[in-house]
Amino acid sequence: EVKLVESGGGLVQPGGSLRLSCAASGFYFSSYPMTWVRQAPGKGLEWVSTIDGSHTSYTPSVEGRFTISRDNAKNTLYLQLNSLKTEDTGMYYCQKTETLERGQGTQVTVSS
C-alpha cells in the first residue's frame, strides 16, 4: 500500500522560508518520479514541481524560489520554499507522479 506523509508546513511571513518533507512507503521510492502539487483556498489543484531522476521541473510562478529534491536512502521527498509570497498559501501535497496517489497534505500559510 502506497503511503505518503507530508510535514513541515506552517505560518510564515512574506519573504520567509519553509522546508516540506514527504515520507514515502509501500513502493520502491527511488524508481519513481515524484511531484508536489498545491491547492489554494477555493481553487483547484496546481502542479508545482516534479523530480524524475536528476531532472527537475517547476511551474513558472515558483521557478527560482522553490527547490525539489529527494533522499532515496531515506525514502523522502523534499520541497524547499524560499522567498515565499502570500499567493503561495495553500495545502501542499506530495504525489506519486504516474498514479496521482497523494498524502493528506501540509498547510502553508504566508501572511504578515
Coordinates of N, CA, C and O in Angstrom, one line a residue:
E1 N 0.8 -1.2 0.0 CA 0.0 0.0 0.0 C 0.9 1.2 0.0 O 1.7 1.4 0.9
V2 N 0.6 2.1 -1.0 CA 1.4 3.4 -1.0 C 0.9 4.3 0.1 O -0.2 4.5 0.4
K3 N 1.9 4.8 0.8 CA 1.7 5.8 1.9 C 2.6 7.0 1.7 O 3.8 6.8 1.6
L4 N 2.0 8.2 1.8 CA 2.8 9.4 1.6 C 2.4 10.3 2.8 O 1.2 10.6 2.9
V5 N 3.3 10.8 3.6 CA 3.0 11.6 4.7 C 3.8 12.9 4.6 O 5.1 12.9 4.8
E6 N 3.1 14.0 4.4 CA 3.8 15.3 4.3 C 3.9 16.0 5.7 O 3.1 15.7 6.6
S7 N 4.9 16.8 5.8 CA 5.1 17.6 7.0 C 5.9 18.8 6.7 O 6.5 18.9 5.6
G8 N 6.0 19.7 7.7 CA 6.9 20.9 7.5 C 6.2 22.2 7.2 O 6.8 23.2 7.2
G9 N 4.9 22.1 7.0 CA 4.2 23.4 6.7 C 4.0 24.2 8.0 O 4.5 23.8 9.1
G10 N 3.5 25.4 7.8 CA 3.3 26.3 8.9 C 3.0 27.7 8.5 O 2.7 27.9 7.3
L11 N 3.0 28.6 9.4 CA 2.7 30.0 9.2 C 4.0 30.8 9.1 O 4.9 30.7 10.0
V12 N 4.2 31.5 8.0 CA 5.5 32.2 7.8 C 5.2 33.6 7.1 O 4.1 33.8 6.4
Q13 N 6.0 34.6 7.4 CA 5.8 35.9 6.8 C 6.3 35.9 5.4 O 7.1 35.1 5.0
P14 N 5.8 36.9 4.6 CA 6.3 37.0 3.2 C 7.8 37.2 3.2 O 8.3 37.9 4.1
G15 N 8.4 36.5 2.3 CA 9.9 36.5 2.2 C 10.5 35.4 3.0 O 11.8 35.2 2.9
G16 N 9.8 34.7 3.8 CA 10.3 33.6 4.6 C 10.5 32.4 3.9 O 10.3 32.3 2.7
S17 N 10.9 31.3 4.6 CA 11.2 30.0 4.0 C 10.6 28.9 4.8 O 10.4 29.0 6.1
L18 N 10.4 27.8 4.2 CA 9.9 26.6 4.8 C 10.6 25.4 4.0 O 10.9 25.5 2.8
R19 N 10.7 24.3 4.7 CA 11.1 23.0 4.0 C 10.1 22.0 4.3 O 9.8 21.6 5.4
L20 N 9.4 21.5 3.2 CA 8.4 20.5 3.3 C 9.1 19.1 3.1 O 10.0 19.0 2.3
S21 N 8.6 18.1 3.8 CA 9.1 16.8 3.7 C 7.9 15.8 3.3 O 6.8 16.1 3.7
C22 N 8.2 14.7 2.7 CA 7.2 13.7 2.4 C 7.9 12.4 2.6 O 8.8 12.0 1.8
A23 N 7.4 11.7 3.6 CA 7.9 10.3 3.9 C 7.1 9.3 3.1 O 5.9 9.3 3.2
A24 N 7.8 8.5 2.3 CA 7.1 7.6 1.4 C 7.3 6.1 1.8 O 8.4 5.8 2.3
S25 N 6.3 5.3 1.6 CA 6.5 3.9 1.9 C 5.5 3.1 1.1 O 4.6 3.6 0.5
G26 N 5.7 1.8 1.0 CA 4.8 0.9 0.2 C 5.1 0.7 -1.2 O 4.4 0.0 -2.0
F27 N 6.2 1.3 -1.7 CA 6.7 1.2 -3.0 C 8.2 1.5 -3.1 O 8.7 2.0 -2.2
Y28 N 8.8 1.1 -4.2 CA 10.2 1.3 -4.4 C 10.5 2.7 -4.8 O 10.6 3.0 -6.0
F29 N 10.6 3.5 -3.8 CA 10.6 5.0 -3.9 C 11.6 5.5 -5.0 O 11.2 6.3 -5.8
S30 N 12.8 5.0 -5.0 CA 13.9 5.5 -5.8 C 13.6 5.3 -7.3 O 14.2 6.0 -8.2
S31 N 12.7 4.4 -7.6 CA 12.4 4.1 -9.0 C 11.4 5.0 -9.7 O 11.1 4.9 -10.9
Y32 N 10.7 5.8 -8.9 CA 9.6 6.6 -9.4 C 9.8 8.1 -9.4 O 10.3 8.6 -8.4
P33 N 9.3 8.8 -10.4 CA 9.3 10.2 -10.4 C 8.2 10.7 -9.3 O 7.3 10.0 -9.1
M34 N 8.5 11.8 -8.7 CA 7.6 12.3 -7.6 C 7.3 13.8 -7.9 O 8.1 14.5 -8.5
T35 N 6.2 14.2 -7.4 CA 5.6 15.5 -7.7 C 5.1 16.2 -6.5 O 4.6 15.5 -5.5
W36 N 5.2 17.5 -6.4 CA 4.5 18.3 -5.4 C 3.4 19.1 -6.2 O 3.6 19.6 -7.3
V37 N 2.2 19.1 -5.6 CA 1.1 19.9 -6.0 C 0.5 20.7 -4.9 O 0.9 20.4 -3.7
R38 N -0.2 21.7 -5.1 CA -0.8 22.5 -4.1 C -2.2 22.9 -4.4 O -2.6 22.9 -5.6
Q39 N -3.0 23.3 -3.4 CA -4.3 23.8 -3.6 C -4.6 25.0 -2.7 O -4.5 24.9 -1.5
A40 N -4.7 26.1 -3.4 CA -5.0 27.4 -2.7 C -6.5 27.3 -2.2 O -7.3 26.6 -2.8
P41 N -6.9 28.1 -1.2 CA -8.2 28.1 -0.8 C -9.2 28.5 -1.9 O -9.1 29.4 -2.6
G42 N -10.2 27.6 -2.1 CA -11.2 27.8 -3.1 C -10.8 27.6 -4.5 O -11.6 27.9 -5.4
K43 N -9.6 27.0 -4.7 CA -9.2 26.7 -6.1 C -8.8 25.3 -6.3 O -8.8 24.5 -5.3
G44 N -8.5 24.9 -7.5 CA -8.2 23.5 -7.8 C -6.8 23.2 -7.6 O -6.0 24.0 -7.2
L45 N -6.4 21.9 -7.8 CA -5.0 21.5 -7.6 C -4.1 22.1 -8.7 O -4.5 22.2 -9.8
E46 N -3.0 22.6 -8.3 CA -2.0 23.2 -9.1 C -0.7 22.4 -9.1 O -0.1 22.2 -8.0
W47 N -0.2 22.0 -10.2 CA 1.2 21.4 -10.2 C 2.2 22.4 -9.8 O 2.2 23.5 -10.3
V48 N 3.2 21.9 -9.0 CA 4.2 22.8 -8.5 C 5.6 22.4 -9.1 O 6.3 23.2 -9.6
S49 N 5.9 21.1 -8.9 CA 7.2 20.6 -9.3 C 7.3 19.1 -9.4 O 6.5 18.4 -8.7
T50 N 8.2 18.6 -10.2 CA 8.4 17.2 -10.4 C 9.9 16.9 -10.5 O 10.7 17.7 -11.0
I51 N 10.3 15.8 -9.9 CA 11.6 15.3 -10.0 C 11.6 13.9 -10.6 O 10.8 13.0 -10.1
D52 N 12.4 13.7 -11.6 CA 12.5 12.4 -12.3 C 13.9 12.1 -12.6 O 14.5 12.7 -13.5
G53 N 14.5 11.3 -11.8 CA 15.9 11.0 -11.8 C 16.6 12.3 -11.4 O 16.3 12.9 -10.3
S54 N 17.5 12.8 -12.3 CA 18.2 14.1 -11.9 C 17.5 15.3 -12.5 O 18.0 16.4 -12.4
H55 N 16.4 15.0 -13.2 CA 15.7 16.1 -13.9 C 14.6 16.7 -13.0 O 13.9 16.0 -12.4
T56 N 14.6 18.0 -12.9 CA 13.6 18.7 -12.1 C 12.9 19.7 -13.0 O 13.5 20.3 -13.9
S57 N 11.6 20.0 -12.7 CA 10.8 21.0 -13.4 C 9.9 21.7 -12.4 O 9.5 21.1 -11.4
Y58 N 9.6 22.9 -12.8 CA 8.8 23.8 -11.9 C 7.8 24.6 -12.7 O 8.0 25.0 -13.8
T59 N 6.7 24.9 -12.0 CA 5.7 25.8 -12.6 C 6.4 27.2 -12.6 O 7.1 27.5 -11.6
P60 N 6.1 28.0 -13.6 CA 6.9 29.3 -13.7 C 6.8 30.2 -12.4 O 7.7 30.9 -12.1
S61 N 5.6 30.2 -11.7 CA 5.5 31.1 -10.6 C 6.4 30.8 -9.4 O 6.6 31.6 -8.5
V62 N 7.0 29.5 -9.4 CA 7.9 29.2 -8.3 C 9.3 29.0 -8.7 O 10.2 28.8 -7.9
E63 N 9.6 29.0 -10.0 CA 10.9 28.8 -10.6 C 11.9 29.8 -9.9 O 11.6 31.0 -9.9
G64 N 13.0 29.3 -9.4 CA 14.0 30.2 -8.8 C 13.7 30.4 -7.3 O 14.6 30.9 -6.6
R65 N 12.6 30.0 -6.8 CA 12.3 30.2 -5.4 C 12.1 28.9 -4.7 O 12.5 28.8 -3.5
F66 N 11.6 27.9 -5.3 CA 11.4 26.6 -4.7 C 12.4 25.6 -5.3 O 12.8 25.7 -6.5
T67 N 12.8 24.6 -4.5 CA 13.7 23.5 -4.9 C 13.2 22.2 -4.5 O 13.0 22.0 -3.3
I68 N 13.0 21.3 -5.5 CA 12.6 19.9 -5.2 C 13.8 19.1 -5.1 O 14.8 19.2 -5.8
S69 N 13.8 18.1 -4.1 CA 14.9 17.2 -4.0 C 14.4 15.9 -3.4 O 13.3 15.9 -2.9
R70 N 15.3 14.9 -3.3 CA 14.9 13.6 -2.7 C 16.1 13.0 -2.1 O 17.2 13.1 -2.6
D71 N 15.8 12.2 -1.1 CA 16.9 11.3 -0.4 C 16.3 9.9 -0.6 O 15.5 9.5 0.2
N72 N 16.8 9.2 -1.5 CA 16.3 7.8 -1.8 C 16.7 6.9 -0.6 O 15.9 5.9 -0.4
A73 N 17.7 7.1 0.1 CA 18.1 6.3 1.2 C 17.1 6.4 2.3 O 16.9 5.5 3.1
K74 N 16.5 7.6 2.4 CA 15.5 7.8 3.5 C 14.1 7.8 3.0 O 13.1 8.0 3.7
N75 N 13.9 7.4 1.7 CA 12.6 7.4 1.1 C 11.8 8.7 1.4 O 10.6 8.6 1.7
T76 N 12.5 9.8 1.2 CA 11.9 11.1 1.5 C 12.0 12.1 0.3 O 13.1 12.2 -0.3
L77 N 11.0 12.8 0.1 CA 10.9 13.8 -0.9 C 10.9 15.2 -0.2 O 10.2 15.3 0.9
Y78 N 11.5 16.2 -0.7 CA 11.6 17.5 -0.1 C 11.1 18.6 -1.1 O 11.2 18.4 -2.3
L79 N 10.7 19.7 -0.5 CA 10.5 20.9 -1.3 C 10.9 22.1 -0.4 O 10.3 22.3 0.7
Q80 N 12.0 22.7 -0.8 CA 12.5 23.9 -0.1 C 11.7 25.1 -0.7 O 11.8 25.4 -1.9
L81 N 11.1 25.9 0.1 CA 10.3 27.1 -0.3 C 11.0 28.3 0.2 O 11.1 28.5 1.5
N82 N 11.5 29.1 -0.6 CA 12.2 30.4 -0.3 C 11.4 31.6 -0.9 O 10.6 31.4 -1.8
S83 N 11.7 32.7 -0.3 CA 11.1 34.0 -0.8 C 9.6 33.8 -1.0 O 9.0 34.2 -2.0
L84 N 9.0 33.3 0.1 CA 7.5 33.0 0.0 C 6.7 34.2 -0.2 O 7.0 35.3 0.4
K85 N 5.6 34.1 -0.9 CA 4.6 35.1 -1.2 C 3.3 34.7 -0.7 O 3.0 33.5 -0.5
T86 N 2.4 35.7 -0.5 CA 1.1 35.4 0.0 C 0.3 34.4 -0.9 O -0.4 33.6 -0.5
E87 N 0.6 34.5 -2.2 CA -0.1 33.6 -3.2 C 0.4 32.2 -3.1 O -0.1 31.3 -3.8
D88 N 1.5 31.9 -2.3 CA 1.9 30.6 -2.1 C 1.1 29.8 -1.1 O 1.3 28.6 -0.9
T89 N 0.2 30.5 -0.4 CA -0.6 29.9 0.6 C -1.5 28.8 0.0 O -2.0 28.9 -1.0
G90 N -1.5 27.7 0.8 CA -2.3 26.6 0.3 C -1.9 25.3 1.0 O -1.0 25.2 1.8
M91 N -2.6 24.2 0.6 CA -2.3 22.9 1.1 C -1.3 22.3 0.1 O -1.6 22.3 -1.1
Y92 N -0.2 21.7 0.6 CA 0.8 21.2 -0.3 C 0.8 19.6 -0.1 O 0.8 19.1 1.0
Y93 N 0.7 19.0 -1.3 CA 0.7 17.5 -1.3 C 1.8 16.9 -2.1 O 2.2 17.5 -3.2
C94 N 2.4 15.8 -1.6 CA 3.3 15.1 -2.5 C 2.5 14.0 -3.2 O 1.5 13.5 -2.6
Q95 N 3.0 13.7 -4.4 CA 2.2 12.8 -5.2 C 3.1 11.9 -6.0 O 4.1 12.3 -6.5
K96 N 2.7 10.6 -6.1 CA 3.4 9.7 -6.9 C 2.9 10.0 -8.4 O 1.8 9.9 -8.7
T97 N 3.9 10.5 -9.1 CA 3.6 11.2 -10.4 C 2.7 10.4 -11.3 O 1.7 10.9 -11.9
E98 N 3.0 9.1 -11.5 CA 2.3 8.3 -12.5 C 1.0 7.8 -12.1 O 0.1 7.6 -12.9
T99 N 0.7 7.7 -10.8 CA -0.6 7.1 -10.3 C -1.4 8.2 -9.7 O -2.6 7.9 -9.4
L100 N -0.9 9.4 -9.4 CA -1.6 10.5 -8.8 C -2.0 10.3 -7.3 O -2.7 11.0 -6.7
E101 N -1.4 9.2 -6.7 CA -1.7 9.0 -5.3 C -1.0 10.1 -4.5 O 0.1 10.4 -4.8
R102 N -1.6 10.6 -3.5 CA -1.0 11.7 -2.7 C -1.3 11.5 -1.2 O -2.2 10.7 -0.9
G103 N -0.6 12.2 -0.4 CA -0.8 12.2 1.0 C -1.9 13.1 1.5 O -2.7 13.6 0.7
Q104 N -1.9 13.3 2.8 CA -3.0 14.2 3.4 C -2.7 15.7 3.3 O -3.6 16.5 3.5
G105 N -1.5 16.0 3.0 CA -1.1 17.4 2.8 C -0.5 18.0 4.0 O -0.7 17.6 5.1
T106 N 0.1 19.2 3.8 CA 0.6 20.0 4.9 C 0.3 21.4 4.5 O 0.5 21.9 3.4
Q107 N -0.2 22.2 5.5 CA -0.7 23.6 5.2 C 0.4 24.6 5.3 O 1.2 24.6 6.2
V108 N 0.5 25.4 4.2 CA 1.5 26.5 4.2 C 0.6 27.8 4.1 O -0.2 28.0 3.3
T109 N 0.9 28.7 5.1 CA 0.2 30.0 5.2 C 1.2 31.1 5.2 O 2.1 31.1 6.1
V110 N 1.2 31.9 4.2 CA 2.1 33.1 4.1 C 1.3 34.3 4.4 O 0.5 34.7 3.6
S111 N 1.6 35.0 5.5 CA 0.9 36.1 5.9 C 1.7 37.0 6.9 O 2.5 36.5 7.7
S112 N 1.5 38.3 6.8 CA 2.1 39.2 7.7 C 1.2 39.5 8.9 O 1.6 40.2 9.8

